[in-house]
């Protein structure tokens, strides 16, 4: 069976290069995999773990330093992509 070509219209996800990467500290662990992260400038962001971190069972706890990807469209939400040791 022939496959249709991938959708490349206006509704596609943004490429990784469009995200803003910044560091922050986890201040509060919320339910269902959400975390409150405070950036260096004092701004609070609601963040989730990236799929790669979840797949590899990387855990984060309060006061961990993490690397976030924040979308320029919505500065209040982000994705945790790395936990510093």
PDB file of C-alpha atoms in Angstrom:
ATOM      1  CA  UNK A   1       0.000   0.000   0.000  1.00  0.00           C
ATOM      2  CA  UNK A   2       1.360   3.394  -0.991  1.00  0.00           C
ATOM      3  CA  UNK A   3       2.058   5.878   1.765  1.00  0.00           C
ATOM      4  CA  UNK A   4       1.086   9.505   1.557  1.00  0.00           C
ATOM      5  CA  UNK A   5       3.857  12.112   1.793  1.00  0.00           C
ATOM      6  CA  UNK A   6       4.438  13.661   5.220  1.00  0.00           C
ATOM      7  CA  UNK A   7       2.363  16.717   6.068  1.00  0.00           C
ATOM      8  CA  UNK A   8       4.406  19.901   5.727  1.00  0.00           C
ATOM      9  CA  UNK A   9       1.664  22.499   6.087  1.00  0.00           C
ATOM     10  CA  UNK A  10       1.291  25.387   8.495  1.00  0.00           C
ATOM     11  CA  UNK A  11       0.281  23.164  11.424  1.00  0.00           C
ATOM     12  CA  UNK A  12       3.613  21.329  11.687  1.00  0.00           C
ATOM     13  CA  UNK A  13       5.697  21.407  14.841  1.00  0.00           C
ATOM     14  CA  UNK A  14       8.519  23.918  15.025  1.00  0.00           C
ATOM     15  CA  UNK A  15      12.053  22.709  14.325  1.00  0.00           C
ATOM     16  CA  UNK A  16      14.355  22.478  17.340  1.00  0.00           C
ATOM     17  CA  UNK A  17      16.430  25.439  16.222  1.00  0.00           C
ATOM     18  CA  UNK A  18      13.490  27.791  16.866  1.00  0.00           C
ATOM     19  CA  UNK A  19      13.361  26.990  20.587  1.00  0.00           C
ATOM     20  CA  UNK A  20      15.172  29.108  23.165  1.00  0.00           C
ATOM     21  CA  UNK A  21      17.489  27.127  25.447  1.00  0.00           C
ATOM     22  CA  UNK A  22      18.027  28.413  28.969  1.00  0.00           C
ATOM     23  CA  UNK A  23      18.988  27.114  32.398  1.00  0.00           C
ATOM     24  CA  UNK A  24      16.771  27.026  35.444  1.00  0.00           C
ATOM     25  CA  UNK A  25      16.229  25.432  38.845  1.00  0.00           C
ATOM     26  CA  UNK A  26      13.298  23.201  39.749  1.00  0.00           C
ATOM     27  CA  UNK A  27      11.451  24.791  42.667  1.00  0.00           C
ATOM     28  CA  UNK A  28       8.294  22.710  42.857  1.00  0.00           C
ATOM     29  CA  UNK A  29       7.244  19.264  41.681  1.00  0.00           C
ATOM     30  CA  UNK A  30       3.619  19.328  40.519  1.00  0.00           C
ATOM     31  CA  UNK A  31       1.446  16.353  39.660  1.00  0.00           C
ATOM     32  CA  UNK A  32       1.337  14.389  36.401  1.00  0.00           C
ATOM     33  CA  UNK A  33       4.954  15.081  35.389  1.00  0.00           C
ATOM     34  CA  UNK A  34       4.849  18.876  35.581  1.00  0.00           C
ATOM     35  CA  UNK A  35       7.482  21.003  37.325  1.00  0.00           C
ATOM     36  CA  UNK A  36       7.788  24.676  38.213  1.00  0.00           C
ATOM     37  CA  UNK A  37      11.180  25.966  37.082  1.00  0.00           C
ATOM     38  CA  UNK A  38      12.644  29.367  37.987  1.00  0.00           C
ATOM     39  CA  UNK A  39      15.003  30.895  35.446  1.00  0.00           C
ATOM     40  CA  UNK A  40      18.043  33.019  36.306  1.00  0.00           C
ATOM     41  CA  UNK A  41      16.053  36.218  35.723  1.00  0.00           C
ATOM     42  CA  UNK A  42      13.349  35.151  38.219  1.00  0.00           C
ATOM     43  CA  UNK A  43      10.723  34.170  35.620  1.00  0.00           C
ATOM     44  CA  UNK A  44       8.681  31.043  36.493  1.00  0.00           C
ATOM     45  CA  UNK A  45       7.996  28.449  33.798  1.00  0.00           C
ATOM     46  CA  UNK A  46       5.739  25.388  33.856  1.00  0.00           C
ATOM     47  CA  UNK A  47       7.791  22.529  32.380  1.00  0.00           C
ATOM     48  CA  UNK A  48       7.500  18.866  31.426  1.00  0.00           C
ATOM     49  CA  UNK A  49      10.149  16.231  30.855  1.00  0.00           C
ATOM     50  CA  UNK A  50      11.171  15.539  27.265  1.00  0.00           C
ATOM     51  CA  UNK A  51      10.329  12.133  25.857  1.00  0.00           C
ATOM     52  CA  UNK A  52      13.971  11.127  25.631  1.00  0.00           C
ATOM     53  CA  UNK A  53      14.511  11.792  29.355  1.00  0.00           C
ATOM     54  CA  UNK A  54      11.359   9.852  30.262  1.00  0.00           C
ATOM     55  CA  UNK A  55      12.365   6.927  28.042  1.00  0.00           C
ATOM     56  CA  UNK A  56      15.801   6.725  29.697  1.00  0.00           C
ATOM     57  CA  UNK A  57      14.306   6.985  33.224  1.00  0.00           C
ATOM     58  CA  UNK A  58      16.158  10.176  34.135  1.00  0.00           C
ATOM     59  CA  UNK A  59      14.693  11.564  37.334  1.00  0.00           C
ATOM     60  CA  UNK A  60      14.681  15.160  38.521  1.00  0.00           C
ATOM     61  CA  UNK A  61      13.913  16.444  41.990  1.00  0.00           C
ATOM     62  CA  UNK A  62      13.553  19.805  43.669  1.00  0.00           C
ATOM     63  CA  UNK A  63      16.622  22.112  43.487  1.00  0.00           C
ATOM     64  CA  UNK A  64      18.081  20.315  40.428  1.00  0.00           C
ATOM     65  CA  UNK A  65      19.597  22.541  37.716  1.00  0.00           C
ATOM     66  CA  UNK A  66      18.093  21.768  34.326  1.00  0.00           C
ATOM     67  CA  UNK A  67      18.279  22.921  30.716  1.00  0.00           C
ATOM     68  CA  UNK A  68      14.956  24.058  29.244  1.00  0.00           C
ATOM     69  CA  UNK A  69      13.668  24.584  25.739  1.00  0.00           C
ATOM     70  CA  UNK A  70      11.112  27.390  25.648  1.00  0.00           C
ATOM     71  CA  UNK A  71       8.965  28.206  22.645  1.00  0.00           C
ATOM     72  CA  UNK A  72       9.085  31.864  21.555  1.00  0.00           C
ATOM     73  CA  UNK A  73       5.308  31.708  21.071  1.00  0.00           C
ATOM     74  CA  UNK A  74       4.549  30.891  24.746  1.00  0.00           C
ATOM     75  CA  UNK A  75       7.092  31.923  27.397  1.00  0.00           C
ATOM     76  CA  UNK A  76       5.132  30.356  30.264  1.00  0.00           C
ATOM     77  CA  UNK A  77       5.724  26.718  29.215  1.00  0.00           C
ATOM     78  CA  UNK A  78       8.841  24.712  28.508  1.00  0.00           C
ATOM     79  CA  UNK A  79      10.388  21.276  28.124  1.00  0.00           C
ATOM     80  CA  UNK A  80      13.198  19.911  30.301  1.00  0.00           C
ATOM     81  CA  UNK A  81      15.863  18.427  28.014  1.00  0.00           C
ATOM     82  CA  UNK A  82      18.876  17.962  30.327  1.00  0.00           C
ATOM     83  CA  UNK A  83      19.618  17.596  34.050  1.00  0.00           C
ATOM     84  CA  UNK A  84      22.976  18.925  35.234  1.00  0.00           C
ATOM     85  CA  UNK A  85      24.906  16.753  37.670  1.00  0.00           C
TER      86      UNK A  85
END
